[in-house]
Amino acid sequence: MSVRVRFAPSPTGHVHIGNIRAAIFNWLFARHEGGAFLLRVEDTDLERSTPEAIATLLEVMEWLGLDFDEKPPLYQTSQRHRHLAAAEQLLAQGDAYRDSKGGEGEAVVFRIPFDAERIPGVVNVGPIDVPVHPDVPVTVSDKGVGYAGVSAKGTPAPGGACLAGCKDLQVFAADGTCLFSLAGKEKAILRGDESFTLPGATRLHFTRRTIMYRDLVKGEMNKPLDSMRDVVIVRSDGSPVFHLANVVDDITQGITHIIRGDDHVENTFRHIMLFVCLGAAPPAYGHLPMIVNAAGKPYSKRDGDAFVGDFRDRGFLPEALFNYLTLLGWSPGDDREKMTRAELVKAFSLNRVQHASAQMDIQKLTNLNGQYIAELPEEDFFVRCRERLSGFEWGRDLDERLLREVCLLMHSRLKVFADVEQWQYFFVDFPEYDAKLCAKQCRDDAVIAALRSLPAKLASIEPFTATALEEVIAAAAAATGVAPGKLNQPLRAAVTGSGIGAGIFETLEVIGKERTLARLKAEQWLPQK
Ligand code: GLU
């Protein structure tokens, strides 16, 4: 059977890198296997799923080259009739019931199957005892077992389980009297014909069952049925709930593998049951580790750029972001880090997705982006820089010859296009001086003397080249007793106002004689006394 996977985002206007990484892994898996990669827009939250939000999602996917098959994408809202039909089917089969939950209108609730053995992966674990608080009566009905547990302080603690979670249930009082036994009453209870309220109980005794599935990333996953409750699948206003819509759409789209964030692990157990009850084989599941910050907490906007649009706006290249995100939680099994899309497709496999959470490292992404920028053809780089620079007041209508020289000098150094903002000193008469930097670099008397001696010495250099500058500046430093090389950073601060950049002599060559001399002479770099 050919592989069919999907990316099923809920469009909210911002696409988080964790979400898009799920899309990338699905895409890589599909392309590696020669299967289909589908897009399903889970747009049932009508307040947040605006046309703009959907447009943003599609733009971001296109920008990253995440082409999907079987266009147009499936919009979840268009499938409402199928979701409701599935709910009717579950009701008719006895796998769901209507419940008013004390409110207006009736919700449809999916019943964890009492005959859970028909769900693959469900096993009997053995007998178990659960203490319950005697102040809260135990209730047994077709909607499950209601009880309060006992907290560490001895007070009632919220509890309760689906009926399927309490197979062979017996309820006992403190003196050991059996207040209730489920044996023989299952059918009548499930039909809703009988229900029980049992005051004074202190202990439940039942056969624990668990549901297990083998996650393609996380391995064997288990959940006891007594930790589950029946779940609403159609709200009382008639709208289908995520669990139902998600599963029905996966059935409709013939999805074979679900690869998504591990915040959905808990849902998966119920989803498997829904698949089976709806007569479909559950797909294989792989849950991706979370992306975290340096402190190990979920990576969010507070930690820095977190949405794909942020990275695009800052001038990251899509290929670099794509490459970096593949390495966030996956590795090719060797030490390759910079990989082309074709190499990634070839190397991708789910069994090398790591189990532990993946730490976002912006510096690493930035360096990788720098490598991709360095590979851009010169003309492409020039056009992108010009476009970026035109966003600044001082960056419009720049002299093309000068801009080309700057681009040549800076190409191998630029890591993100947003950083062209730091190039202002190439284009204006006087740069903005960083007072702290100048105070640090230009405070020494010998350094100040050397800088003051430079205008006279540099004036005669013709042509004003890096090689000639290097020689004259070294001599000027020596003459004022400044150690070799120790004048370079003060000189950079004095002429560019900045502490970083390309080699200082090459930089001065591009800035040119006239501006270099004017800046040195104006002494705006001199620390204020
Ligand atoms: N809309 C859900 C989400 O974005 C989909 C989860 C899934 O992939 O099944 O979290």
PDB file of N, CA and C in Angstrom, residues 4 8 11 18 20 33 42 103 121 129 131 144 166 176 206 209 215 218 231 285 330 336 431 475 504 527:
ATOM      1  N   ARG A   4       0.296   7.433   2.499  1.00  0.00           N
ATOM      2  CA  ARG A   4      -0.442   8.706   2.369  1.00  0.00           C
ATOM      3  C   ARG A   4      -0.376   9.432   3.714  1.00  0.00           C
ATOM      4  N   ALA A   8      -2.056  18.678   8.929  1.00  0.00           N
ATOM      5  CA  ALA A   8      -3.434  19.070   9.258  1.00  0.00           C
ATOM      6  C   ALA A   8      -3.457  20.237  10.246  1.00  0.00           C
ATOM      7  N   PRO A  11      -5.450  26.657  11.071  1.00  0.00           N
ATOM      8  CA  PRO A  11      -4.842  27.943  10.692  1.00  0.00           C
ATOM      9  C   PRO A  11      -5.228  29.050  11.658  1.00  0.00           C
ATOM     10  N   GLY A  18       7.221  24.645  15.224  1.00  0.00           N
ATOM     11  CA  GLY A  18       6.927  23.254  15.609  1.00  0.00           C
ATOM     12  C   GLY A  18       5.932  22.642  14.642  1.00  0.00           C
ATOM     13  N   ILE A  20       5.351  23.646  11.485  1.00  0.00           N
ATOM     14  CA  ILE A  20       5.883  23.506  10.134  1.00  0.00           C
ATOM     15  C   ILE A  20       6.900  22.366  10.099  1.00  0.00           C
ATOM     16  N   GLU A  33       9.207   7.927   0.459  1.00  0.00           N
ATOM     17  CA  GLU A  33       8.486   6.680   0.194  1.00  0.00           C
ATOM     18  C   GLU A  33       7.804   6.681  -1.170  1.00  0.00           C
ATOM     19  N   GLU A  42      -7.630  22.375   8.998  1.00  0.00           N
ATOM     20  CA  GLU A  42      -8.596  22.113  10.077  1.00  0.00           C
ATOM     21  C   GLU A  42      -9.145  23.461  10.543  1.00  0.00           C
ATOM     22  N   GLY A 103     -26.896  20.712  30.777  1.00  0.00           N
ATOM     23  CA  GLY A 103     -27.027  21.994  30.074  1.00  0.00           C
ATOM     24  C   GLY A 103     -28.153  21.941  29.063  1.00  0.00           C
ATOM     25  N   GLY A 121      -4.643  -3.913  20.603  1.00  0.00           N
ATOM     26  CA  GLY A 121      -3.759  -3.278  21.580  1.00  0.00           C
ATOM     27  C   GLY A 121      -4.349  -3.219  22.970  1.00  0.00           C
ATOM     28  N   ASP A 129      -7.090  -2.278  42.952  1.00  0.00           N
ATOM     29  CA  ASP A 129      -7.944  -1.649  43.951  1.00  0.00           C
ATOM     30  C   ASP A 129      -7.713  -0.141  43.941  1.00  0.00           C
ATOM     31  N   PRO A 131      -8.730   3.273  46.164  1.00  0.00           N
ATOM     32  CA  PRO A 131      -9.448   3.833  47.312  1.00  0.00           C
ATOM     33  C   PRO A 131     -10.339   4.998  46.873  1.00  0.00           C
ATOM     34  N   GLY A 144     -20.576   5.939  32.811  1.00  0.00           N
ATOM     35  CA  GLY A 144     -19.298   5.668  33.466  1.00  0.00           C
ATOM     36  C   GLY A 144     -19.431   5.522  34.973  1.00  0.00           C
ATOM     37  N   CYS A 166     -13.599  -0.019  34.077  1.00  0.00           N
ATOM     38  CA  CYS A 166     -13.823  -0.728  35.350  1.00  0.00           C
ATOM     39  C   CYS A 166     -14.454  -2.098  35.109  1.00  0.00           C
ATOM     40  N   GLY A 176     -15.622  -3.979  54.529  1.00  0.00           N
ATOM     41  CA  GLY A 176     -15.413  -5.108  53.622  1.00  0.00           C
ATOM     42  C   GLY A 176     -16.689  -5.588  52.944  1.00  0.00           C
ATOM     43  N   PHE A 206     -11.458  -3.707  40.438  1.00  0.00           N
ATOM     44  CA  PHE A 206     -11.829  -4.053  39.063  1.00  0.00           C
ATOM     45  C   PHE A 206     -10.643  -4.643  38.304  1.00  0.00           C
ATOM     46  N   ARG A 209      -7.648  -2.689  32.344  1.00  0.00           N
ATOM     47  CA  ARG A 209      -7.277  -2.947  30.950  1.00  0.00           C
ATOM     48  C   ARG A 209      -6.484  -1.745  30.451  1.00  0.00           C
ATOM     49  N   ASP A 215       4.305   3.496  18.785  1.00  0.00           N
ATOM     50  CA  ASP A 215       4.560   4.766  18.109  1.00  0.00           C
ATOM     51  C   ASP A 215       5.845   4.643  17.287  1.00  0.00           C
ATOM     52  N   LYS A 218       8.199   7.044  19.355  1.00  0.00           N
ATOM     53  CA  LYS A 218       8.345   6.895  20.806  1.00  0.00           C
ATOM     54  C   LYS A 218       8.321   5.452  21.292  1.00  0.00           C
ATOM     55  N   VAL A 231     -15.887  10.713  25.681  1.00  0.00           N
ATOM     56  CA  VAL A 231     -15.538  12.056  25.229  1.00  0.00           C
ATOM     57  C   VAL A 231     -16.619  12.611  24.285  1.00  0.00           C
ATOM     58  N   TYR A 285       1.154   5.664  13.783  1.00  0.00           N
ATOM     59  CA  TYR A 285       1.357   6.993  14.366  1.00  0.00           C
ATOM     60  C   TYR A 285       2.825   7.215  14.708  1.00  0.00           C
ATOM     61  N   TRP A 330      15.888  15.192  14.334  1.00  0.00           N
ATOM     62  CA  TRP A 330      16.193  14.086  13.419  1.00  0.00           C
ATOM     63  C   TRP A 330      17.657  14.206  13.020  1.00  0.00           C
ATOM     64  N   ARG A 336      26.567  14.720   8.857  1.00  0.00           N
ATOM     65  CA  ARG A 336      26.167  15.766   7.904  1.00  0.00           C
ATOM     66  C   ARG A 336      25.156  16.713   8.547  1.00  0.00           C
ATOM     67  N   PRO A 431      28.940  57.700  10.561  1.00  0.00           N
ATOM     68  CA  PRO A 431      28.149  56.604  11.124  1.00  0.00           C
ATOM     69  C   PRO A 431      27.576  57.002  12.480  1.00  0.00           C
ATOM     70  N   ALA A 475      52.707  51.205  10.473  1.00  0.00           N
ATOM     71  CA  ALA A 475      53.809  52.143  10.765  1.00  0.00           C
ATOM     72  C   ALA A 475      53.350  53.226  11.739  1.00  0.00           C
ATOM     73  N   ILE A 504      39.433  45.231   8.497  1.00  0.00           N
ATOM     74  CA  ILE A 504      39.356  46.691   8.600  1.00  0.00           C
ATOM     75  C   ILE A 504      39.959  47.400   7.385  1.00  0.00           C
ATOM     76  N   PRO A 527      36.141  59.553  23.258  1.00  0.00           N
ATOM     77  CA  PRO A 527      35.226  59.406  24.404  1.00  0.00           C
ATOM     78  C   PRO A 527      35.026  60.734  25.113  1.00  0.00           C
TER      79      PRO A 527
END
